[in-house]
């Protein structure tokens, strides 16, 4: 028997024994809530392909990053190298430039929901195919865009009742600031090089800022006296950072300044942030993001395009929801189960079910000519509030008994009036697709 690849998972229907992930109705509900918050903030959805040229991702995310060095799912076709996208910011910027979205005028506020791929070692909260939602605000240099991104990110979690996540904030300055800082960091660590782990020694050479991410205790102690990036950032970056903090204060959003916060992607300038939760264990980041004013030029734009965004993993959101005891909504039940007795009624029910569905009702019926008893068991299992049994007698009279499943009470209705009756019974009289229609 084939199994799904480790680090991936199936999203299954509700009530599947042994499922490791929330069922599809929960995913749908959570996605809908996320889209609702995005829409309230004025973001429009963008969908980009799952695979992109390797060069786009390597230039965008950064050649020296772990993602590009070790975690890409890559393949080749007709001499072109492709990767499954490890993130969506570089693809969104590619689409922005390719389609001249800036010409629509004003700031472009885009959001996305979809799968990403990183060949990491799978563990709790870390997958090889995971699912991100995120936003990119393109064309806004003002610190308010950074603060709005942080507020949007935080409000997604608030929409689910999660308000205890910690917001870590830092400024990474400009590339030249970071260049000077990098040199200072290398100088500082040089005398300790022999004490460093293999990974840190490699990082010292390839990507010294990643040393700040070390989880090794004695290296963390060394970091306490290491030079601070914030002491190297230029006046403009400092002013921008102060402005972001000011706006966050104005919004009443608590944050922790963390001078050791560096992100695993190279495109950031100035603002960087992460939202953390204790519910997650080792992979404590719920979401992260920052400003990336130079990415557009890196991808070939002639001018600087200021931009800021965030992305978050659904899988980690689910872990936080589980820890918070979040009650996922139950799967929607059909409006009615139509049971048939005899071949003539079976043929009738088969057609009637389709007609009712066309009128906006959710209808289930039997497909296997099963006994009435088996059909009623199925009706019960389906959670439909009504079951209607149709046999020769009902067909002849043109009337049926609609059985209210929770009470057993029966109401006689004309077959022609069944649709109207079922709509009346439905709480609020909403058509079945109403919930879906609210999707942005
Ligand atoms: P990132 O920090 O690499 O940033 O990923 C964002 C979020 O995706 C993480 O906080 C985490 O929730 C989730 N995530 C990442 N890798 C995995 C994984 N292997 N398994 C499960 N979840 C994962 C970015 O991707 C940037 N594009 C964010 C951004 C948008 N910056 C500016 N705009």
GROMACS .gro file of C-alpha atoms and ligand atoms in nm:
model
  473
    1UNK     CA    1   0.000   0.000   0.000
    2UNK     CA    2   0.123   0.345  -0.083
    3UNK     CA    3   0.152   0.604   0.191
    4UNK     CA    4   0.177   0.980   0.176
    5UNK     CA    5   0.536   1.108   0.175
    6UNK     CA    6   0.673   1.192   0.524
    7UNK     CA    7   0.635   1.562   0.592
    8UNK     CA    8   0.311   1.577   0.393
    9UNK     CA    9  -0.044   1.491   0.498
   10UNK     CA   10  -0.393   1.431   0.370
   11UNK     CA   11  -0.678   1.657   0.478
   12UNK     CA   12  -0.964   1.411   0.532
   13UNK     CA   13  -1.340   1.437   0.578
   14UNK     CA   14  -1.467   1.494   0.932
   15UNK     CA   15  -1.489   1.189   1.155
   16UNK     CA   16  -1.203   0.995   0.996
   17UNK     CA   17  -1.043   0.767   1.257
   18UNK     CA   18  -0.678   0.836   1.328
   19UNK     CA   19  -0.656   1.156   1.123
   20UNK     CA   20  -0.348   1.358   1.222
   21UNK     CA   21  -0.470   1.688   1.084
   22UNK     CA   22  -0.797   1.874   1.131
   23UNK     CA   23  -1.063   1.760   0.883
   24UNK     CA   24  -1.154   1.948   0.568
   25UNK     CA   25  -1.452   2.142   0.720
   26UNK     CA   26  -1.214   2.286   0.981
   27UNK     CA   27  -0.963   2.387   0.714
   28UNK     CA   28  -1.242   2.550   0.515
   29UNK     CA   29  -1.372   2.738   0.817
   30UNK     CA   30  -1.025   2.857   0.918
   31UNK     CA   31  -0.941   2.963   0.561
   32UNK     CA   32  -1.268   3.153   0.541
   33UNK     CA   33  -1.194   3.336   0.867
   34UNK     CA   34  -0.843   3.426   0.744
   35UNK     CA   35  -0.984   3.559   0.415
   36UNK     CA   36  -1.243   3.760   0.608
   37UNK     CA   37  -0.976   3.941   0.812
   38UNK     CA   38  -0.768   4.004   0.496
   39UNK     CA   39  -1.071   4.149   0.324
   40UNK     CA   40  -1.156   4.377   0.615
   41UNK     CA   41  -0.804   4.520   0.586
   42UNK     CA   42  -0.858   4.585   0.215
   43UNK     CA   43  -0.632   4.311   0.074
   44UNK     CA   44  -0.707   4.144  -0.260
   45UNK     CA   45  -0.626   3.783  -0.335
   46UNK     CA   46  -0.343   3.683  -0.567
   47UNK     CA   47  -0.265   3.326  -0.677
   48UNK     CA   48   0.071   3.242  -0.827
   49UNK     CA   49   0.199   2.909  -0.963
   50UNK     CA   50   0.325   2.636  -0.733
   51UNK     CA   51   0.653   2.616  -0.925
   52UNK     CA   52   0.884   2.894  -1.037
   53UNK     CA   53   1.224   2.918  -1.201
   54UNK     CA   54   1.498   2.833  -0.951
   55UNK     CA   55   1.672   3.160  -1.032
   56UNK     CA   56   1.377   3.369  -0.913
   57UNK     CA   57   1.374   3.195  -0.576
   58UNK     CA   58   1.754   3.193  -0.540
   59UNK     CA   59   1.777   3.566  -0.615
   60UNK     CA   60   1.470   3.649  -0.410
   61UNK     CA   61   1.518   3.443  -0.096
   62UNK     CA   62   1.899   3.458  -0.114
   63UNK     CA   63   2.167   3.220  -0.236
   64UNK     CA   64   2.324   3.176   0.109
   65UNK     CA   65   2.002   3.093   0.295
   66UNK     CA   66   1.924   2.745   0.429
   67UNK     CA   67   1.611   2.746   0.214
   68UNK     CA   68   1.804   2.783  -0.112
   69UNK     CA   69   2.109   2.582  -0.004
   70UNK     CA   70   1.936   2.277   0.140
   71UNK     CA   71   1.559   2.287   0.127
   72UNK     CA   72   1.448   2.324  -0.230
   73UNK     CA   73   1.245   2.064  -0.414
   74UNK     CA   74   1.403   2.114  -0.754
   75UNK     CA   75   1.358   1.961  -1.096
   76UNK     CA   76   1.473   2.020  -1.447
   77UNK     CA   77   1.277   2.026  -1.770
   78UNK     CA   78   1.408   2.123  -2.115
   79UNK     CA   79   1.727   2.265  -1.964
   80UNK     CA   80   1.537   2.494  -1.728
   81UNK     CA   81   1.564   2.453  -1.351
   82UNK     CA   82   1.249   2.484  -1.147
   83UNK     CA   83   1.162   2.464  -0.778
   84UNK     CA   84   0.841   2.409  -0.590
   85UNK     CA   85   0.792   2.746  -0.424
   86UNK     CA   86   0.935   2.755  -0.069
   87UNK     CA   87   0.751   3.082   0.001
   88UNK     CA   88   0.530   3.330  -0.183
   89UNK     CA   89   0.686   3.677  -0.142
   90UNK     CA   90   0.930   3.647  -0.434
   91UNK     CA   91   0.659   3.502  -0.665
   92UNK     CA   92   0.419   3.782  -0.567
   93UNK     CA   93   0.683   4.045  -0.641
   94UNK     CA   94   0.753   3.873  -0.973
   95UNK     CA   95   0.382   3.891  -1.059
   96UNK     CA   96   0.363   4.255  -0.944
   97UNK     CA   97   0.648   4.351  -1.178
   98UNK     CA   98   0.541   4.128  -1.467
   99UNK     CA   99   0.183   4.259  -1.473
  100UNK     CA  100   0.271   4.620  -1.382
  101UNK     CA  101   0.029   4.602  -1.091
  102UNK     CA  102   0.171   4.931  -0.966
  103UNK     CA  103   0.001   5.101  -1.261
  104UNK     CA  104  -0.336   5.028  -1.104
  105UNK     CA  105  -0.245   5.321  -0.883
  106UNK     CA  106  -0.190   5.353  -0.511
  107UNK     CA  107  -0.054   5.090  -0.281
  108UNK     CA  108  -0.113   4.728  -0.388
  109UNK     CA  109  -0.239   4.522  -0.096
  110UNK     CA  110  -0.230   4.154  -0.188
  111UNK     CA  111  -0.294   3.836   0.007
  112UNK     CA  112  -0.248   3.468  -0.067
  113UNK     CA  113  -0.338   3.129   0.069
  114UNK     CA  114  -0.168   2.814  -0.058
  115UNK     CA  115   0.092   2.540  -0.030
  116UNK     CA  116   0.469   2.588   0.001
  117UNK     CA  117   0.745   2.329  -0.006
  118UNK     CA  118   1.067   2.301   0.193
  119UNK     CA  119   1.276   1.985   0.223
  120UNK     CA  120   1.323   2.023   0.598
  121UNK     CA  121   1.344   1.742   0.852
  122UNK     CA  122   0.979   1.685   0.944
  123UNK     CA  123   0.882   1.733   1.308
  124UNK     CA  124   0.596   1.881   1.510
  125UNK     CA  125   0.481   2.193   1.326
  126UNK     CA  126   0.736   2.143   1.048
  127UNK     CA  127   0.635   1.987   0.720
  128UNK     CA  128   0.773   1.947   0.371
  129UNK     CA  129   0.448   2.059   0.219
  130UNK     CA  130   0.289   2.320   0.441
  131UNK     CA  131   0.029   2.587   0.380
  132UNK     CA  132   0.079   2.958   0.416
  133UNK     CA  133  -0.144   3.259   0.431
  134UNK     CA  134   0.018   3.596   0.401
  135UNK     CA  135  -0.003   3.953   0.283
  136UNK     CA  136   0.222   4.181   0.080
  137UNK     CA  137   0.176   4.559   0.081
  138UNK     CA  138   0.365   4.684  -0.222
  139UNK     CA  139   0.444   5.048  -0.294
  140UNK     CA  140   0.429   5.187   0.060
  141UNK     CA  141   0.746   5.314   0.227
  142UNK     CA  142   0.564   5.461   0.528
  143UNK     CA  143   0.604   5.297   0.868
  144UNK     CA  144   0.226   5.272   0.887
  145UNK     CA  145   0.240   4.995   0.626
  146UNK     CA  146   0.470   4.795   0.857
  147UNK     CA  147   0.241   4.856   1.156
  148UNK     CA  148  -0.067   4.765   0.953
  149UNK     CA  149   0.096   4.438   0.847
  150UNK     CA  150   0.172   4.353   1.209
  151UNK     CA  151  -0.183   4.446   1.311
  152UNK     CA  152  -0.335   4.236   1.032
  153UNK     CA  153  -0.117   3.937   1.124
  154UNK     CA  154  -0.210   3.969   1.491
  155UNK     CA  155  -0.579   4.017   1.417
  156UNK     CA  156  -0.595   3.691   1.223
  157UNK     CA  157  -0.505   3.509   1.546
  158UNK     CA  158  -0.739   3.730   1.749
  159UNK     CA  159  -1.023   3.627   1.518
  160UNK     CA  160  -0.971   3.277   1.661
  161UNK     CA  161  -0.942   3.400   2.021
  162UNK     CA  162  -0.562   3.374   2.033
  163UNK     CA  163  -0.434   3.693   2.192
  164UNK     CA  164  -0.136   3.572   2.395
  165UNK     CA  165   0.114   3.531   2.111
  166UNK     CA  166   0.437   3.729   2.157
  167UNK     CA  167   0.540   3.979   1.894
  168UNK     CA  168   0.918   4.012   1.848
  169UNK     CA  169   1.042   4.313   1.658
  170UNK     CA  170   1.378   4.424   1.521
  171UNK     CA  171   1.529   4.644   1.255
  172UNK     CA  172   1.780   4.494   1.015
  173UNK     CA  173   1.878   4.832   0.869
  174UNK     CA  174   2.009   4.858   0.516
  175UNK     CA  175   2.239   4.615   0.334
  176UNK     CA  176   2.538   4.841   0.394
  177UNK     CA  177   2.453   4.861   0.765
  178UNK     CA  178   2.439   4.486   0.770
  179UNK     CA  179   2.769   4.463   0.584
  180UNK     CA  180   2.941   4.668   0.855
  181UNK     CA  181   2.766   4.470   1.124
  182UNK     CA  182   2.862   4.142   0.961
  183UNK     CA  183   3.228   4.244   0.969
  184UNK     CA  184   3.200   4.340   1.336
  185UNK     CA  185   3.034   4.009   1.418
  186UNK     CA  186   3.303   3.810   1.237
  187UNK     CA  187   3.575   4.004   1.426
  188UNK     CA  188   3.399   3.941   1.755
  189UNK     CA  189   3.362   3.566   1.700
  190UNK     CA  190   3.705   3.509   1.543
  191UNK     CA  191   3.882   3.439   1.877
  192UNK     CA  192   3.607   3.191   1.972
  193UNK     CA  193   3.598   3.008   1.642
  194UNK     CA  194   3.731   2.681   1.787
  195UNK     CA  195   3.453   2.676   2.046
  196UNK     CA  196   3.178   2.706   1.789
  197UNK     CA  197   2.964   2.422   1.658
  198UNK     CA  198   3.020   2.308   1.299
  199UNK     CA  199   2.699   2.480   1.192
  200UNK     CA  200   2.793   2.809   1.354
  201UNK     CA  201   3.146   2.794   1.213
  202UNK     CA  202   2.997   2.746   0.868
  203UNK     CA  203   2.753   3.030   0.927
  204UNK     CA  204   3.036   3.255   1.041
  205UNK     CA  205   3.180   3.212   0.693
  206UNK     CA  206   2.868   3.203   0.477
  207UNK     CA  207   2.599   3.399   0.658
  208UNK     CA  208   2.725   3.537   0.993
  209UNK     CA  209   2.391   3.695   1.087
  210UNK     CA  210   2.244   3.348   1.119
  211UNK     CA  211   2.475   3.298   1.418
  212UNK     CA  212   2.228   3.510   1.614
  213UNK     CA  213   1.980   3.226   1.571
  214UNK     CA  214   2.191   2.971   1.758
  215UNK     CA  215   2.011   2.747   2.004
  216UNK     CA  216   2.339   2.631   2.168
  217UNK     CA  217   2.370   2.764   2.519
  218UNK     CA  218   2.738   2.862   2.530
  219UNK     CA  219   2.701   3.034   2.193
  220UNK     CA  220   2.400   3.221   2.325
  221UNK     CA  221   2.613   3.335   2.619
  222UNK     CA  222   2.879   3.460   2.379
  223UNK     CA  223   2.610   3.655   2.199
  224UNK     CA  224   2.529   3.853   2.512
  225UNK     CA  225   2.843   4.064   2.465
  226UNK     CA  226   2.845   4.056   2.086
  227UNK     CA  227   2.795   4.378   1.889
  228UNK     CA  228   2.431   4.473   1.832
  229UNK     CA  229   2.287   4.525   1.486
  230UNK     CA  230   2.078   4.817   1.613
  231UNK     CA  231   2.401   5.008   1.688
  232UNK     CA  232   2.494   4.984   1.321
  233UNK     CA  233   2.176   5.100   1.150
  234UNK     CA  234   2.172   5.440   0.980
  235UNK     CA  235   1.965   5.737   1.090
  236UNK     CA  236   1.687   5.683   0.838
  237UNK     CA  237   1.644   5.319   0.936
  238UNK     CA  238   1.647   5.421   1.302
  239UNK     CA  239   1.379   5.684   1.236
  240UNK     CA  240   1.170   5.427   1.045
  241UNK     CA  241   1.207   5.179   1.330
  242UNK     CA  242   1.101   5.443   1.585
  243UNK     CA  243   0.801   5.530   1.369
  244UNK     CA  244   0.693   5.164   1.344
  245UNK     CA  245   0.717   5.130   1.721
  246UNK     CA  246   0.520   5.453   1.763
  247UNK     CA  247   0.237   5.329   1.539
  248UNK     CA  248   0.229   4.994   1.720
  249UNK     CA  249   0.200   5.182   2.049
  250UNK     CA  250  -0.082   5.388   1.900
  251UNK     CA  251  -0.262   5.068   1.803
  252UNK     CA  252  -0.213   4.937   2.156
  253UNK     CA  253  -0.008   4.644   2.031
  254UNK     CA  254   0.252   4.514   2.274
  255UNK     CA  255   0.587   4.400   2.129
  256UNK     CA  256   0.927   4.288   2.250
  257UNK     CA  257   1.229   4.438   2.085
  258UNK     CA  258   1.465   4.155   2.008
  259UNK     CA  259   1.805   4.259   1.874
  260UNK     CA  260   1.883   3.893   1.798
  261UNK     CA  261   1.586   3.850   1.564
  262UNK     CA  262   1.715   3.779   1.215
  263UNK     CA  263   1.503   3.607   0.957
  264UNK     CA  264   1.587   3.305   0.744
  265UNK     CA  265   1.536   3.496   0.419
  266UNK     CA  266   1.780   3.751   0.277
  267UNK     CA  267   1.546   4.006   0.124
  268UNK     CA  268   1.466   4.200   0.439
  269UNK     CA  269   1.560   4.561   0.503
  270UNK     CA  270   1.470   4.753   0.817
  271UNK     CA  271   1.166   4.601   0.989
  272UNK     CA  272   1.162   4.231   1.080
  273UNK     CA  273   0.915   4.062   1.311
  274UNK     CA  274   0.789   3.725   1.430
  275UNK     CA  275   0.484   3.614   1.619
  276UNK     CA  276   0.561   3.339   1.867
  277UNK     CA  277   0.354   3.103   2.074
  278UNK     CA  278   0.452   2.869   2.357
  279UNK     CA  279   0.189   2.626   2.232
  280UNK     CA  280   0.413   2.522   1.943
  281UNK     CA  281   0.723   2.372   2.109
  282UNK     CA  282   1.054   2.394   1.924
  283UNK     CA  283   0.905   2.549   1.611
  284UNK     CA  284   0.773   2.845   1.805
  285UNK     CA  285   0.708   3.085   1.514
  286UNK     CA  286   0.342   3.121   1.426
  287UNK     CA  287   0.418   3.381   1.162
  288UNK     CA  288   0.690   3.617   1.046
  289UNK     CA  289   0.766   3.891   0.803
  290UNK     CA  290   0.917   4.229   0.747
  291UNK     CA  291   1.006   4.498   0.498
  292UNK     CA  292   1.181   4.413   0.174
  293UNK     CA  293   1.239   4.739  -0.013
  294UNK     CA  294   1.518   4.600  -0.234
  295UNK     CA  295   1.360   4.277  -0.358
  296UNK     CA  296   1.204   4.435  -0.668
  297UNK     CA  297   1.542   4.562  -0.787
  298UNK     CA  298   1.700   4.225  -0.710
  299UNK     CA  299   1.440   4.076  -0.946
  300UNK     CA  300   1.521   4.326  -1.220
  301UNK     CA  301   1.303   4.631  -1.151
  302UNK     CA  302   1.459   4.963  -1.249
  303UNK     CA  303   1.337   5.141  -0.942
  304UNK     CA  304   1.308   5.068  -0.575
  305UNK     CA  305   0.963   4.934  -0.484
  306UNK     CA  306   0.911   4.961  -0.109
  307UNK     CA  307   0.716   4.667   0.031
  308UNK     CA  308   0.632   4.488   0.354
  309UNK     CA  309   0.451   4.164   0.433
  310UNK     CA  310   0.409   3.859   0.649
  311UNK     CA  311   0.333   3.491   0.612
  312UNK     CA  312   0.201   3.231   0.852
  313UNK     CA  313   0.158   2.856   0.852
  314UNK     CA  314  -0.189   2.703   0.881
  315UNK     CA  315  -0.040   2.396   1.047
  316UNK     CA  316   0.104   2.607   1.328
  317UNK     CA  317  -0.220   2.800   1.361
  318UNK     CA  318  -0.396   2.463   1.410
  319UNK     CA  319  -0.146   2.368   1.684
  320UNK     CA  320  -0.218   2.696   1.861
  321UNK     CA  321  -0.593   2.643   1.820
  322UNK     CA  322  -0.566   2.294   1.964
  323UNK     CA  323  -0.371   2.424   2.264
  324UNK     CA  324  -0.633   2.695   2.317
  325UNK     CA  325  -0.911   2.431   2.317
  326UNK     CA  326  -1.069   2.585   2.009
  327UNK     CA  327  -1.397   2.421   1.909
  328UNK     CA  328  -1.394   2.364   1.537
  329UNK     CA  329  -1.731   2.395   1.370
  330UNK     CA  330  -1.896   2.067   1.279
  331UNK     CA  331  -1.927   1.961   0.918
  332UNK     CA  332  -2.248   2.091   0.761
  333UNK     CA  333  -2.519   1.823   0.743
  334UNK     CA  334  -2.748   1.777   0.442
  335UNK     CA  335  -3.097   1.930   0.463
  336UNK     CA  336  -3.268   1.604   0.391
  337UNK     CA  337  -3.215   1.235   0.328
  338UNK     CA  338  -3.443   1.086   0.063
  339UNK     CA  339  -3.505   0.715   0.114
  340UNK     CA  340  -3.668   0.499  -0.155
  341UNK     CA  341  -3.869   0.178  -0.143
  342UNK     CA  342  -3.880  -0.013  -0.468
  343UNK     CA  343  -3.731   0.041  -0.810
  344UNK     CA  344  -3.979   0.299  -0.930
  345UNK     CA  345  -3.923   0.514  -0.620
  346UNK     CA  346  -3.546   0.469  -0.649
  347UNK     CA  347  -3.555   0.611  -1.001
  348UNK     CA  348  -3.778   0.895  -0.882
  349UNK     CA  349  -3.555   0.978  -0.584
  350UNK     CA  350  -3.245   0.977  -0.802
  351UNK     CA  351  -3.398   1.251  -1.018
  352UNK     CA  352  -3.575   1.437  -0.736
  353UNK     CA  353  -3.249   1.463  -0.540
  354UNK     CA  354  -3.084   1.640  -0.831
  355UNK     CA  355  -3.380   1.876  -0.871
  356UNK     CA  356  -3.373   1.971  -0.502
  357UNK     CA  357  -2.997   2.028  -0.520
  358UNK     CA  358  -3.057   2.256  -0.817
  359UNK     CA  359  -3.294   2.453  -0.598
  360UNK     CA  360  -3.024   2.503  -0.336
  361UNK     CA  361  -3.082   2.220  -0.090
  362UNK     CA  362  -2.818   1.973   0.027
  363UNK     CA  363  -2.961   1.628  -0.036
  364UNK     CA  364  -2.837   1.275   0.027
  365UNK     CA  365  -2.983   0.948  -0.092
  366UNK     CA  366  -2.883   0.589  -0.144
  367UNK     CA  367  -2.689   0.478  -0.451
  368UNK     CA  368  -2.684   0.104  -0.390
  369UNK     CA  369  -3.045  -0.013  -0.369
  370UNK     CA  370  -3.009  -0.083   0.001
  371UNK     CA  371  -3.290  -0.188   0.239
  372UNK     CA  372  -3.506   0.080   0.402
  373UNK     CA  373  -3.342  -0.004   0.736
  374UNK     CA  374  -2.995   0.052   0.593
  375UNK     CA  375  -3.110   0.376   0.430
  376UNK     CA  376  -3.251   0.507   0.759
  377UNK     CA  377  -2.925   0.418   0.936
  378UNK     CA  378  -2.747   0.620   0.670
  379UNK     CA  379  -2.996   0.905   0.716
  380UNK     CA  380  -2.916   0.909   1.087
  381UNK     CA  381  -2.542   0.904   1.027
  382UNK     CA  382  -2.568   1.191   0.779
  383UNK     CA  383  -2.704   1.424   1.047
  384UNK     CA  384  -2.983   1.542   0.813
  385UNK     CA  385  -3.263   1.699   1.020
  386UNK     CA  386  -3.526   1.543   0.791
  387UNK     CA  387  -3.571   1.207   0.624
  388UNK     CA  388  -3.837   1.146   0.364
  389UNK     CA  389  -3.935   0.790   0.271
  390UNK     CA  390  -4.079   0.756  -0.080
  391UNK     CA  391  -4.249   0.442  -0.207
  392UNK     CA  392  -4.527   0.357  -0.454
  393UNK     CA  393  -4.797   0.490  -0.221
  394UNK     CA  394  -4.630   0.831  -0.185
  395UNK     CA  395  -4.572   0.854  -0.559
  396UNK     CA  396  -4.937   0.782  -0.628
  397UNK     CA  397  -5.067   1.032  -0.368
  398UNK     CA  398  -4.808   1.295  -0.450
  399UNK     CA  399  -4.763   1.344  -0.075
  400UNK     CA  400  -4.486   1.241   0.166
  401UNK     CA  401  -4.416   1.240   0.538
  402UNK     CA  402  -4.112   1.448   0.630
  403UNK     CA  403  -3.970   1.290   0.944
  404UNK     CA  404  -3.791   1.524   1.183
  405UNK     CA  405  -3.501   1.301   1.286
  406UNK     CA  406  -3.428   1.441   1.635
  407UNK     CA  407  -3.794   1.411   1.753
  408UNK     CA  408  -3.943   1.151   1.520
  409UNK     CA  409  -4.230   1.393   1.448
  410UNK     CA  410  -4.379   1.356   1.100
  411UNK     CA  411  -4.526   1.634   0.885
  412UNK     CA  412  -4.724   1.554   0.573
  413UNK     CA  413  -4.624   1.766   0.275
  414UNK     CA  414  -4.701   1.763  -0.096
  415UNK     CA  415  -4.408   1.630  -0.299
  416UNK     CA  416  -4.424   1.953  -0.498
  417UNK     CA  417  -4.401   2.155  -0.178
  418UNK     CA  418  -4.100   1.969  -0.035
  419UNK     CA  419  -3.849   2.236  -0.134
  420UNK     CA  420  -4.050   2.517   0.025
  421UNK     CA  421  -4.102   2.309   0.341
  422UNK     CA  422  -3.731   2.226   0.378
  423UNK     CA  423  -3.628   2.588   0.324
  424UNK     CA  424  -3.876   2.697   0.592
  425UNK     CA  425  -3.729   2.448   0.836
  426UNK     CA  426  -3.373   2.553   0.778
  427UNK     CA  427  -3.258   2.788   1.055
  428UNK     CA  428  -3.266   3.140   0.917
  429UNK     CA  429  -3.389   3.011   0.584
  430UNK     CA  430  -3.042   3.060   0.433
  431UNK     CA  431  -2.964   2.885   0.106
  432UNK     CA  432  -2.692   2.618   0.140
  433UNK     CA  433  -2.430   2.820  -0.042
  434UNK     CA  434  -2.473   3.134   0.170
  435UNK     CA  435  -2.166   3.058   0.380
  436UNK     CA  436  -1.951   2.987   0.077
  437UNK     CA  437  -2.081   3.299  -0.098
  438UNK     CA  438  -1.935   3.510   0.180
  439UNK     CA  439  -1.587   3.400   0.076
  440UNK     CA  440  -1.384   3.677  -0.072
  441LIG     P1  441   0.898   3.230   0.692
  441LIG     O1  442   0.929   3.278   0.831
  441LIG     O2  443   1.002   3.151   0.623
  441LIG     O3  444   0.865   3.361   0.611
  441LIG     O4  445   0.764   3.148   0.693
  441LIG     C1  446   0.645   3.205   0.745
  441LIG     C2  447   0.569   3.103   0.827
  441LIG     O5  448   0.546   2.985   0.750
  441LIG     C3  449   0.642   3.051   0.950
  441LIG     O6  450   0.629   3.141   1.057
  441LIG     C4  451   0.567   2.923   0.977
  441LIG     O7  452   0.443   2.948   1.040
  441LIG     C5  453   0.540   2.873   0.837
  441LIG     N1  454   0.640   2.773   0.796
  441LIG     C6  455   0.761   2.795   0.740
  441LIG     N2  456   0.823   2.678   0.714
  441LIG     C7  457   0.739   2.581   0.756
  441LIG     C8  458   0.745   2.436   0.757
  441LIG     N3  459   0.849   2.369   0.707
  441LIG     N4  460   0.639   2.369   0.809
  441LIG     C9  461   0.531   2.436   0.858
  441LIG     N5  462   0.522   2.570   0.860
  441LIG    C10  463   0.623   2.641   0.809
  441LIG    C11  464   0.827   3.363   0.478
  441LIG     O8  465   0.794   3.265   0.416
  441LIG    C12  466   0.819   3.501   0.419
  441LIG     N6  467   0.778   3.490   0.279
  441LIG    C13  468   0.726   3.589   0.499
  441LIG    C14  469   0.710   3.726   0.441
  441LIG    C15  470   0.607   3.770   0.364
  441LIG     N7  471   0.796   3.825   0.451
  441LIG    C16  472   0.751   3.930   0.383
  441LIG     N8  473   0.637   3.896   0.330
   0.00000   0.00000   0.00000
